[in-house]
XYZ file of C-alpha atoms in Angstrom:
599
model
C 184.226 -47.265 -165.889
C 186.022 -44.049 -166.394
C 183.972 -44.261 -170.029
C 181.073 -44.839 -168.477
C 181.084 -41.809 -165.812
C 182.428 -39.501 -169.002
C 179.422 -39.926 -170.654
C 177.193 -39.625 -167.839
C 179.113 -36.556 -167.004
C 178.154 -34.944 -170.522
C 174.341 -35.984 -170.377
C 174.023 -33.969 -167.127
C 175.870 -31.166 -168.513
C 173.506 -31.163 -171.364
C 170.515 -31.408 -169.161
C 171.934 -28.403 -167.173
C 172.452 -26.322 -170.560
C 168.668 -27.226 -171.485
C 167.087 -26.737 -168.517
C 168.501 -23.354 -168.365
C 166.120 -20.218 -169.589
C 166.827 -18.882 -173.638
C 167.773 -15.047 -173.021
C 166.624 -14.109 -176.375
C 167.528 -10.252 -175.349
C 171.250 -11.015 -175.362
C 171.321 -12.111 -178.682
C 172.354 -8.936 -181.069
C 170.151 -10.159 -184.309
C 167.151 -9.579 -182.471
C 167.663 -6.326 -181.391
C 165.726 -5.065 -184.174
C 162.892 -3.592 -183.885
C 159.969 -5.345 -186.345
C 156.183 -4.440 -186.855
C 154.364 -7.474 -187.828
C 150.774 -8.001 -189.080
C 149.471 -10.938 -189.231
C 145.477 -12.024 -187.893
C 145.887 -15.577 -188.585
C 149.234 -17.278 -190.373
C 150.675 -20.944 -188.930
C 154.070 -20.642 -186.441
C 156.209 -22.401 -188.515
C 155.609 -19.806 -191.611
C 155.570 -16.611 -188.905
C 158.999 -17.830 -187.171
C 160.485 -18.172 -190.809
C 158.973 -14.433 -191.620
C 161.174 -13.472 -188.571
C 163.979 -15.202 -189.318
C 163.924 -13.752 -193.064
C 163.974 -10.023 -191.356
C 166.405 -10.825 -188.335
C 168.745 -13.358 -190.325
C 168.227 -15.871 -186.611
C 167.484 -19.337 -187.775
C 164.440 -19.666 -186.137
C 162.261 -23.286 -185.772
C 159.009 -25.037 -183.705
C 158.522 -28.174 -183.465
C 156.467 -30.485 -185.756
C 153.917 -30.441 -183.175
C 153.678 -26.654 -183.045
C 154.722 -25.767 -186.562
C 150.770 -25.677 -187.356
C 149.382 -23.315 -184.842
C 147.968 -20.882 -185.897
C 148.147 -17.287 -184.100
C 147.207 -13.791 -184.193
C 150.083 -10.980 -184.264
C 149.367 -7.755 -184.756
C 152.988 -5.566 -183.269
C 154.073 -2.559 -183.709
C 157.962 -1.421 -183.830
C 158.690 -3.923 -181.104
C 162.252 -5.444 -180.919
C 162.512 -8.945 -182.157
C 163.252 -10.839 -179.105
C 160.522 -9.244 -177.300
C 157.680 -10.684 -179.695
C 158.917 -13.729 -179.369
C 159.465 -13.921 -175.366
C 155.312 -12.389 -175.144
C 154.811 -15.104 -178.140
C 156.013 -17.476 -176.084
C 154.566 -16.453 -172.812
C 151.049 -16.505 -174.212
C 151.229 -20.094 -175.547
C 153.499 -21.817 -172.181
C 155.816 -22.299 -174.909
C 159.484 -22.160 -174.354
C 162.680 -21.478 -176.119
C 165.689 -23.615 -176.437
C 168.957 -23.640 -178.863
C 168.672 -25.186 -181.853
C 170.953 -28.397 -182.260
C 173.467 -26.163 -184.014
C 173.760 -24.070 -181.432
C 172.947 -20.854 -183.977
C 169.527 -20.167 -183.649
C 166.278 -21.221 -181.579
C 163.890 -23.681 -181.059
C 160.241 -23.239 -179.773
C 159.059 -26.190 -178.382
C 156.212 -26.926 -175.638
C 157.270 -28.508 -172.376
C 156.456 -32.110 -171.032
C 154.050 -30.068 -167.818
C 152.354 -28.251 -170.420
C 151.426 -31.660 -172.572
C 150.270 -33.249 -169.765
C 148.080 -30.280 -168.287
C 146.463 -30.004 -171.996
C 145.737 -33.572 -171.774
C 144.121 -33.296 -168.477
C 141.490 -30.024 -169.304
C 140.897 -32.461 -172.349
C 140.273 -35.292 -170.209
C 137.877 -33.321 -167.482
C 136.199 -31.972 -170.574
C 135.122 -35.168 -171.818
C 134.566 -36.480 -168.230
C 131.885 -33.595 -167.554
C 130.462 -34.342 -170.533
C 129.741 -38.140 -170.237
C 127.989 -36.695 -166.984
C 126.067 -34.643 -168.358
C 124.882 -37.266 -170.585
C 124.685 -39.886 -167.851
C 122.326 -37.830 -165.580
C 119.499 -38.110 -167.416
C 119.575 -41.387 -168.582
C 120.135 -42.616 -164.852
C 116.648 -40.548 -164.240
C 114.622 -42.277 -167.332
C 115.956 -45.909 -166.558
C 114.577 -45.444 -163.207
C 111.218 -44.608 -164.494
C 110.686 -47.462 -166.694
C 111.587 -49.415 -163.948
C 108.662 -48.091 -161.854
C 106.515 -47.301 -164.747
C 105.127 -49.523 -167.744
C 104.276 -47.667 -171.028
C 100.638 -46.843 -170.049
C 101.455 -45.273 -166.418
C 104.060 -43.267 -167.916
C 101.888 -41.545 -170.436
C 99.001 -40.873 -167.495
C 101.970 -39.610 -164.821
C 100.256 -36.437 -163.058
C 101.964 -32.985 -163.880
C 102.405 -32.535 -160.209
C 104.880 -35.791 -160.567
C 106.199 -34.599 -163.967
C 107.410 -30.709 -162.401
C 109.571 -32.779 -160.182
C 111.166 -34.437 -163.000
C 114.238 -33.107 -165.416
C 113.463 -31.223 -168.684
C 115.232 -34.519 -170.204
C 112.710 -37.174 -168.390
C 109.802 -34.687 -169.131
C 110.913 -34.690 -172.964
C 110.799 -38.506 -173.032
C 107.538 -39.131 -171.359
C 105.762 -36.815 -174.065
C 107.895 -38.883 -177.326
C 107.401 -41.906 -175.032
C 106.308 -44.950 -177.217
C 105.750 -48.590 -176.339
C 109.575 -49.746 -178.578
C 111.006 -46.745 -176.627
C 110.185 -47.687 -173.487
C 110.606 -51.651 -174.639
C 114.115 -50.656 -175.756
C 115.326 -48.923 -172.602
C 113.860 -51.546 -170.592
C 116.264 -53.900 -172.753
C 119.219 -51.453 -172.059
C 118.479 -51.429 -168.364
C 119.454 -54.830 -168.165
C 123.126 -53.945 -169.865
C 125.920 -54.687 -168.200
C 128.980 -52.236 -166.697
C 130.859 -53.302 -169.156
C 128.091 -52.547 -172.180
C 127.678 -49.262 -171.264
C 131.065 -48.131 -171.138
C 131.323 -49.184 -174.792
C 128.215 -47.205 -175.541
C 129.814 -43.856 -173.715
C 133.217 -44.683 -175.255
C 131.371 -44.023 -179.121
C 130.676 -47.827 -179.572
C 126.859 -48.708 -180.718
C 125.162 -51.309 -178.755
C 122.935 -53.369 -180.972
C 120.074 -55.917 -179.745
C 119.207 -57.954 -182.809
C 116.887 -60.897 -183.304
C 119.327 -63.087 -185.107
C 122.618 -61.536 -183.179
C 125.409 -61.345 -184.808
C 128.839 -61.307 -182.846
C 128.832 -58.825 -180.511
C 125.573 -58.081 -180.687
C 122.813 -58.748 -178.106
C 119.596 -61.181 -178.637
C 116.120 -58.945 -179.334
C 113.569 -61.086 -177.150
C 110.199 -61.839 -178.938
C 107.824 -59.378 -177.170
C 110.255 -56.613 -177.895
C 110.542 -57.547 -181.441
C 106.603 -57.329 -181.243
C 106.336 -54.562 -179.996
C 109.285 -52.610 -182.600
C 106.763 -54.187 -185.559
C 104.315 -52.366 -183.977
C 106.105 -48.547 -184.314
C 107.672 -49.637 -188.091
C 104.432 -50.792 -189.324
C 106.035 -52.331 -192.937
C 104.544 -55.712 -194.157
C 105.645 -56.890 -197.147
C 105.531 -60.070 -196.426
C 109.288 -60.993 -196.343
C 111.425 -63.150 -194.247
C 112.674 -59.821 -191.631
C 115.206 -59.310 -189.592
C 114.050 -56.944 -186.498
C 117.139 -55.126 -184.820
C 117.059 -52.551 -182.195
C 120.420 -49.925 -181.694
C 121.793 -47.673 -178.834
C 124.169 -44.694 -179.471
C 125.432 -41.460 -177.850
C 125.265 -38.917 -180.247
C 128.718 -36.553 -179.453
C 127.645 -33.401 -180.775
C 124.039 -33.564 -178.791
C 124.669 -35.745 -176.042
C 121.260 -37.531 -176.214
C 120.797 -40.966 -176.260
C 119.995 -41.945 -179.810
C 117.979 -45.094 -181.087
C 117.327 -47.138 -184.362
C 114.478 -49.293 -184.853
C 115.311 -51.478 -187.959
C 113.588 -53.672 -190.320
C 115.248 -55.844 -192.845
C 113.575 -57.795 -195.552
C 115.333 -60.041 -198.299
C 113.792 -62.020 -200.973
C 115.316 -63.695 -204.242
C 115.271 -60.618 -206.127
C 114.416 -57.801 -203.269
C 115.938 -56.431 -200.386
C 114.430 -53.513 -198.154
C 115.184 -51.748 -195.322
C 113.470 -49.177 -192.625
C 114.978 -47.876 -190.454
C 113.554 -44.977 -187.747
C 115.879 -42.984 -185.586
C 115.514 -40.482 -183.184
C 116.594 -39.662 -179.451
C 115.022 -40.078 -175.996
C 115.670 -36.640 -174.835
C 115.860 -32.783 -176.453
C 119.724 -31.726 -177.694
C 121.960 -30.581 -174.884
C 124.676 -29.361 -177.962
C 123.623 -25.721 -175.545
C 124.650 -26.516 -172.402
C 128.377 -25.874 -171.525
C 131.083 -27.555 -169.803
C 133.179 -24.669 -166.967
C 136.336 -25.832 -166.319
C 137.537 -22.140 -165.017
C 138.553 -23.342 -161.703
C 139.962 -26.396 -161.963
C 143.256 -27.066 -161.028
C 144.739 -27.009 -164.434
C 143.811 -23.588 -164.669
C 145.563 -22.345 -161.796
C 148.072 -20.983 -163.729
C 145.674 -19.302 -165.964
C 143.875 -17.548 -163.494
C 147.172 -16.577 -161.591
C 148.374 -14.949 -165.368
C 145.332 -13.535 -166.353
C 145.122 -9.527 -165.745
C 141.895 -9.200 -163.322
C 138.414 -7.636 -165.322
C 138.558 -4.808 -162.798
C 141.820 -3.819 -164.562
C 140.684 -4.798 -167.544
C 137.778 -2.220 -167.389
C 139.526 0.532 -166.302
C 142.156 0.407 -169.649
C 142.188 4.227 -170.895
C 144.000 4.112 -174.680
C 147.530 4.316 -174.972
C 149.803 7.684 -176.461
C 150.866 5.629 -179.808
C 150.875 6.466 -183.634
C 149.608 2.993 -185.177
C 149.693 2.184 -189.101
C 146.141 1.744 -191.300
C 144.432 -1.203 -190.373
C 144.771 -4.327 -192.751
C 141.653 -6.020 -193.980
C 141.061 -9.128 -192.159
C 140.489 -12.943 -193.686
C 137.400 -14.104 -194.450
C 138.497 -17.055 -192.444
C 138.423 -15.263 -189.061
C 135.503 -12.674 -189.440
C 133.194 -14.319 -187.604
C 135.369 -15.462 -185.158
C 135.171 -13.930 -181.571
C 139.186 -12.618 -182.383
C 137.602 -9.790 -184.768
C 136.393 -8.551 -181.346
C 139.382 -8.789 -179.227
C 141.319 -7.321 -182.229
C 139.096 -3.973 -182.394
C 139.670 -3.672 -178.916
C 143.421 -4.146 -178.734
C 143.423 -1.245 -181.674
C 141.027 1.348 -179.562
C 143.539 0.534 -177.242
C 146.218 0.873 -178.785
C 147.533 -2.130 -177.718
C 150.065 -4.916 -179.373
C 147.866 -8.057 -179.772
C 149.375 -12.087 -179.471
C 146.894 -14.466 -179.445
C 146.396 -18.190 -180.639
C 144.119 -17.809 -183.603
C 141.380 -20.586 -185.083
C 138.840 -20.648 -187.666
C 136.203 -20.527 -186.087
C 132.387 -20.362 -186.891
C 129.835 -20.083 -184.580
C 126.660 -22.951 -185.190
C 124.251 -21.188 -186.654
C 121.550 -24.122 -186.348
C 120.282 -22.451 -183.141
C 118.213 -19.576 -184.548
C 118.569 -18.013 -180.645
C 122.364 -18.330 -180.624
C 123.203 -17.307 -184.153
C 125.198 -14.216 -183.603
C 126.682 -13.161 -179.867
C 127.792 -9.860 -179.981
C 131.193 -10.013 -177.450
C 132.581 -7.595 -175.577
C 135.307 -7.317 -173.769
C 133.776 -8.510 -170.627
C 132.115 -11.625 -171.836
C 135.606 -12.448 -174.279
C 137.292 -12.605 -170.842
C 134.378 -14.195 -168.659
C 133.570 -16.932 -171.796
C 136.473 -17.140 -174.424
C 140.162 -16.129 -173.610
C 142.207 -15.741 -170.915
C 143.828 -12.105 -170.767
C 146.455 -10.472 -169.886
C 147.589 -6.536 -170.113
C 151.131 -6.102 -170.139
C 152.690 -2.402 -170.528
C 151.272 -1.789 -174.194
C 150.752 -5.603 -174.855
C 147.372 -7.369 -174.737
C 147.732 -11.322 -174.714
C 145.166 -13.625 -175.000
C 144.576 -17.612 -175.292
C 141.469 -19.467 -175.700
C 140.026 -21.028 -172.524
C 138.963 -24.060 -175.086
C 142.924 -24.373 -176.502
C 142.475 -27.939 -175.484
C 140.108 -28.844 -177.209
C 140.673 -26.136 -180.010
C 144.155 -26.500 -180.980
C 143.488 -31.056 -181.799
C 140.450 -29.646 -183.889
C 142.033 -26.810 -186.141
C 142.718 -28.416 -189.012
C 146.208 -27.058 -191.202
C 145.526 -23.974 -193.470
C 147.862 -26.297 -195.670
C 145.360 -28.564 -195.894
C 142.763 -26.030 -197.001
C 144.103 -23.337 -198.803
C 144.631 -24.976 -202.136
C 141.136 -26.588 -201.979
C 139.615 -23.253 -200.986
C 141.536 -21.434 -203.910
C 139.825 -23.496 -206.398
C 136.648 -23.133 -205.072
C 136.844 -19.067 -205.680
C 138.344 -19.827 -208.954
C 135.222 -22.158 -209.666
C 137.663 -25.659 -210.773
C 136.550 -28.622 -209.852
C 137.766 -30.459 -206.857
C 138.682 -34.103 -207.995
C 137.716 -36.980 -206.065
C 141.116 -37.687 -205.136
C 141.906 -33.935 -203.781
C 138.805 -34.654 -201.580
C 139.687 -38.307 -200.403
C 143.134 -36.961 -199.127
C 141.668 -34.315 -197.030
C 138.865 -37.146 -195.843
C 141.931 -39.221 -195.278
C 143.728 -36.409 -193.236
C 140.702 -35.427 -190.774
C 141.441 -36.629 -187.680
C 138.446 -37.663 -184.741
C 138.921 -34.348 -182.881
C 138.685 -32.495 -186.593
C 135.512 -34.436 -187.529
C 134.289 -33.437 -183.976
C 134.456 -30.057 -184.613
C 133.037 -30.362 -188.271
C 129.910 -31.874 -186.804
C 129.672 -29.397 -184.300
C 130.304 -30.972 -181.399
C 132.834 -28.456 -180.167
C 132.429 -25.531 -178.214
C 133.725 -21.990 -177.730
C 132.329 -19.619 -174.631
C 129.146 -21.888 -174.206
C 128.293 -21.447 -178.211
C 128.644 -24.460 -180.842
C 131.461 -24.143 -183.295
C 132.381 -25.572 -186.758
C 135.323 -24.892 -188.811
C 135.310 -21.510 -190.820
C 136.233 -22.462 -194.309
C 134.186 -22.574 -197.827
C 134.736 -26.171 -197.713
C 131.720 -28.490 -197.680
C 133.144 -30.126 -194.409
C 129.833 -31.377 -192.867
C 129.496 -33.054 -196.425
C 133.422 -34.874 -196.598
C 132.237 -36.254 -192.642
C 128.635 -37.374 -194.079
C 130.729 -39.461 -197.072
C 133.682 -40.321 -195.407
C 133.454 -43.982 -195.125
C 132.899 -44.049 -199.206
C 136.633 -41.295 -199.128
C 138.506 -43.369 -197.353
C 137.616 -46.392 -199.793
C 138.732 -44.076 -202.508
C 142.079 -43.301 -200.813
C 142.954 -46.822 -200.842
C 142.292 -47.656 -204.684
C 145.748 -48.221 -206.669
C 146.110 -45.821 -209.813
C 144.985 -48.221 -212.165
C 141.572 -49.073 -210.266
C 140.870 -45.419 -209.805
C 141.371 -44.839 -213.380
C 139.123 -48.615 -214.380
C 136.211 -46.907 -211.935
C 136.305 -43.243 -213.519
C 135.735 -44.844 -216.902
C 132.781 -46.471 -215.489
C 134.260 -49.830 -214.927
C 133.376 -51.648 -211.812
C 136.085 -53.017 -208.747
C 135.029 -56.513 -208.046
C 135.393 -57.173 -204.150
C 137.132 -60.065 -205.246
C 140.150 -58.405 -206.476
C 140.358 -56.069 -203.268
C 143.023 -56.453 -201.349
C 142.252 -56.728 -197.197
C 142.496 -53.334 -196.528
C 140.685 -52.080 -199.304
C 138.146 -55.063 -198.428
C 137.989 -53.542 -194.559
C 137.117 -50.286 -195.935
C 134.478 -51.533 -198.341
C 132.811 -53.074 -195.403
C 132.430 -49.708 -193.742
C 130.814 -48.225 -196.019
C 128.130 -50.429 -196.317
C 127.688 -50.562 -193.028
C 127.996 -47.413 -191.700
C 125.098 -45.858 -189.889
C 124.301 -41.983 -191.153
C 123.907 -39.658 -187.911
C 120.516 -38.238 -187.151
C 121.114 -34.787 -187.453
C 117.642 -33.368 -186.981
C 117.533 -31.086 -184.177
C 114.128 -30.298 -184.755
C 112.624 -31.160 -180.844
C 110.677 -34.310 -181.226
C 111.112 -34.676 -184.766
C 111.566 -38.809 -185.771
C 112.865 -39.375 -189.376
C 112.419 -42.258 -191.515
C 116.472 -42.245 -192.779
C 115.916 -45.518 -194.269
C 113.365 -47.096 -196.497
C 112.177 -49.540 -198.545
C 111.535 -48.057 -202.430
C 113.169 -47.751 -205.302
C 113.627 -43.890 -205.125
C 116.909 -43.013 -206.274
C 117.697 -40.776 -202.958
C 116.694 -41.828 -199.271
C 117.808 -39.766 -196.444
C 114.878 -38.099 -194.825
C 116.213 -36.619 -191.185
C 115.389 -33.411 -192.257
C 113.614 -32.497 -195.348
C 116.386 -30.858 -197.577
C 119.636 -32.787 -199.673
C 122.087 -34.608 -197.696
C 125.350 -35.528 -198.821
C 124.412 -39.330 -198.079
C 122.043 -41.408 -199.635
C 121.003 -45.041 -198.911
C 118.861 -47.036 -201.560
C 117.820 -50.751 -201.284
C 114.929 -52.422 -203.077
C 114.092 -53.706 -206.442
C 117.533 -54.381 -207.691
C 118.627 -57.817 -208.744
C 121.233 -60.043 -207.052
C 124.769 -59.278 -207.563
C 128.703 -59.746 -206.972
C 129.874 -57.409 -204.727
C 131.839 -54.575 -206.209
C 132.067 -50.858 -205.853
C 131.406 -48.370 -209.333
C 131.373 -44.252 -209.619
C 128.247 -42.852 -211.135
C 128.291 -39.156 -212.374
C 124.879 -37.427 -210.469
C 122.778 -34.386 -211.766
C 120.805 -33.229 -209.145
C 117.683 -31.377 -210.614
C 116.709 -28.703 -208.322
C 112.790 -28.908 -206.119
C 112.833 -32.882 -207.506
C 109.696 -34.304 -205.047
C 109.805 -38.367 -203.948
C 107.302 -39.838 -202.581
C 108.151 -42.722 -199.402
C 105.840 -44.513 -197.840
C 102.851 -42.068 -198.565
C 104.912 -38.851 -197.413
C 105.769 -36.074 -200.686
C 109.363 -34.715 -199.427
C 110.924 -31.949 -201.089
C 114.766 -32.330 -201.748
C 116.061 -28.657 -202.695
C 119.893 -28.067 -203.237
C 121.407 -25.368 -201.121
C 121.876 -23.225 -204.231
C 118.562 -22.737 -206.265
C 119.796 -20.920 -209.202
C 120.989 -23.934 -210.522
C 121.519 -27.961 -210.744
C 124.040 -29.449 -208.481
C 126.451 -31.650 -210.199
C 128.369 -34.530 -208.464
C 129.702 -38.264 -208.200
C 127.548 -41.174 -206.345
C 129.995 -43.733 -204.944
C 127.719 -46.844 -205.033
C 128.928 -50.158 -202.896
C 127.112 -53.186 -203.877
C 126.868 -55.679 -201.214
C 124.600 -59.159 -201.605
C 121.485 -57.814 -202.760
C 121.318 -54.490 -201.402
C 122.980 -50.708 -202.855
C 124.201 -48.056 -200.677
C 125.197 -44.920 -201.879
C 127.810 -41.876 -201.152
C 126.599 -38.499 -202.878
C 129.516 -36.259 -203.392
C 128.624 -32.395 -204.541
C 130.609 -30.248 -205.913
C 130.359 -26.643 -204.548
């Protein structure tokens, strides 16, 4: 017993000593007084900069370690840039184990309110994609095809931008399909706004739902394809993340003893919302934002401080189109000491109107940061940290890559399967642009192909599972038999094949034929320039499945010609051919293939 209360006696002490505040001031070794300048560098490798100059073992936690900030300080005692460091993230300080130095770590509260602005994010998003498809199932409930088409403009003013958009794209499969969806149940349609695709088929498969006869009919109808074939018809439902409209596929399959076709036409049932915004300023987990940020009144009325400050340093490429490069020139007109999280950021430029906001410090603190003025210190975090901070991916995991891109080396196909491997959902989010910053669409700023690695990552993550020896067998042009694939190599081999490209037109009413039935050697036709994924089936004899590498030249203005329609595929660079790898998966009867280019 006496045991017993002895150690419960120590594990409240030590909850005591925890709880208790860090008074970094006390502590003699960071008296000194340091300037620092650094735009963008990771925590872990600026706390180890301070530690090298102050001799303080200084640490943050795994989970923080790869932060990135922004501190630009001049002549400011040690412990002071890290209490305002600390202050601007709701990070804290704690001893290290030892006892010698200190540990930056972020509290339990803090978690948990970063989880919940993540969570209300993606909650006012799913409504702002459910609003409109609540409006257009209740129209094809009143309306059939032919009303819908002949509804009188004085009915159609009443009527959402999004329900206007579909009654002028309105065809009879569209308004066949959504008649099919209307009948989904609760369950269904969480699955669709969890990511899930819902897929009505006429021979279902498990999970799928049954394609009635007059709908399949009626899809015939749109795809217009005889070949004469046995077909499979198949209809498919999916929220598109980045856009939030309602996407559909209309598919065709065909397979004979020695061909196998598909068409496939996609498109959505309203415009892209990718514009509209999601403002979570007051909600409650921002209470303590708004409480700590300095008023714009204040903000406004700043007058330049009495100080001597060093040259400016030249800043990344990485950051120079980032809304910091703003609040940076401000902080130095101001002569102000800057701490701020930092992120690559680049604003979507697929948006002619929105291509280049010029911020000031008004809209940085009504759309991007929260601020705060404090004596000669300006601090700053990103109103999106939430969502910005799971999306950033590690400058260790680009730097090297990046390096040999300036250089001009190749990238091998393993280098670019690990960082496929590495790229988490949030990360992919933000590659495909379906994370925002102040209202504006961002991706990641790096001179990495990302939008390419997300288009082939099914055929990456294949790669990353190959042994040595099969990676070596398939770069010598050797093929991998599914046969001798172990199950998780088999479950990613299955992926691949069946993965579904995303229709990334955003052209407004555009409808792409993304799949087809020819023997062209590239078939991806969302937009009429390359893409990083191409899908082939037709003409090509039965056989085993297996995956192969094939090296790829891609001559530069090379025309095809699909189903009557000349298309123009024109690399991004036209001084030259593009050179890459095609990662072909055979499955059955049919080919689908990766494209990987090397920048």
């Amino acid at each position: 017993m006496k045991r017993l209360l002895g150690g419960l006696g120590l594990i409240l002490l030590w909850s005591t000593v925890s709880a208790q505040r860090v008074d970094l001031a006390s502590d003699s070794r960071l008296q000194a007084k340091l300037t620092v300048q650094q735009p963008l560098i990771p925590l872990g490798e600026l706390l180890h900069l301070i530690q090298q100059q102050t001799e303080t073992p200084l640490f943050a936690d795994r989970a923080l370690a790869d932060d990135k900030v922004c501190l630009l300080v001049y002549d400011k005692p040690a412990y002071e840039i890290l209490t305002r460091l600390a202050e601007t993230l709701r990070y804290e300080w704690d001893f290290s184990v030892d006892g010698k130095g200190y540990r930056l770590f972020q509290p339990a509260g803090e978690r948990a309110r970063e989880e919940a602005l993540r969570r209300a994010y993606d909650q006012a998003r799913l409504e702002q994609a459910q609003k409109p498809l609540r409006e257009i199932l209740n129209l094809v409930r009143r309306y059939r095809y032919e009303q819908l088409r002949n509804l009188p403009p004085s009915e159609q003013e009443r009527l959402s931008p999004e329900a206007r958009f579909f009654i002028q794209n309105a065809s009879p499969a569209t308004v066949a399909l959504l008649q099919l969806a209307g009948q989904l149940t609760e369950a269904a349609w969480r699955q669709l706004f969890t990511g899930e695709t819902i897929v009505f088929a006429s021979r279902p498969q498990p999970g799928a739902q049954p394609l009635p006869e007059w709908a399949q009919r009626v899809i015939l109808q749109e795809i217009v394809v005889d070949s004469g074939l046995p077909q499979e018809i198949e209809a498919q439902l999916m929220l598109n993340p980045r856009t939030l409209q309602l996407e559909y596929a209309l598919v065709q399959r065909r397979r004979g003893a020695n061909l196998a076709s598909e068409t496939m036409i996609r498109a959505a049932f309203w415009a892209d919302q990718s514009g509209l915004s999601v403002n979570l300023e007051n909600h409650i987990q921002n209470r303590v934002w708004r409480e700590w940020a300095t008023a714009p009144d204040a903000l406004r009325q700043l007058t330049p401080r009495e100080r001597a400050l060093p040259a400016p340093q030249p800043l990344p490429e990485s950051i120079r189109n980032s809304p910091l490069v703003a609040l940076i020139r401000f902080a130095r007109e101001h002569k102000l000491d800057l701490y701020a999280d930092a992120y690559r950021i680049r604003l979507a430029t697929r948006r002619n109107a929105e291509r280049t906001p010029r911020w000031d410090i008004q809209s940085l603190q009504q759309a991007v940061f929260w601020l705060r003025v404090d004596g000669d210190a300006l601090m700053a975090r990103h109103r999106d940290y939430f969502l910005l901070r799971p999306s950033e991916i590690p400058e260790r995991a680009l730097t090297g890559l990046e390096a040999k891109i300036r250089k001009r080396e190749a990238i091998s196909l393993d280098e670019w399967a690990q960082l496929g491997e590495s790229l988490t959902p949030m990360q992919i989010a933000r590659a495909d642009e379906a994370i925002s910053v102040g209202g504006q669409p961002i991706a990641h700023e790096t001179l990495l192909p990302l939008g390419m690695v997300v288009d082939i990552l099914p055929a990456l993550r294949f790669w990353n599972t190959l042994s040595p020896q099969q990676r070596r067998a398939a770069q010598d042009g050797n093929p991998i038999p599914y046969q001798q694939m172990n199950a998780r190599q088999r479950e990613r081999f299955e992926q691949a094949v069946l993965y579904s490209p995303p229709n990334r037109s955003r052209e407004t009413g555009e409808r792409g034929i993304v799949l087809t039935d020819a023997s062209q050697q590239v078939i991806s036709l969302s937009e009429n320039s390359l893409r990083t994924m191409s899908v082939r089936t037709g003409n090509i004899s039965p056989q085993s499945p297996h995956f192969r590498l094939s090296r790829q030249i891609i001559s530069q203005g090379k025309r095809y010609t699909i189903d009557g329609d000349s298309v123009t595929l024109t690399p991004p660079d036209s001084s030259s051919d593009l050179h890459g790898l095609r990662l072909i998966f055979i499955s059955e009867n049919a080919e689908r293939v990766y494209l990987l280019v090397q920048p």
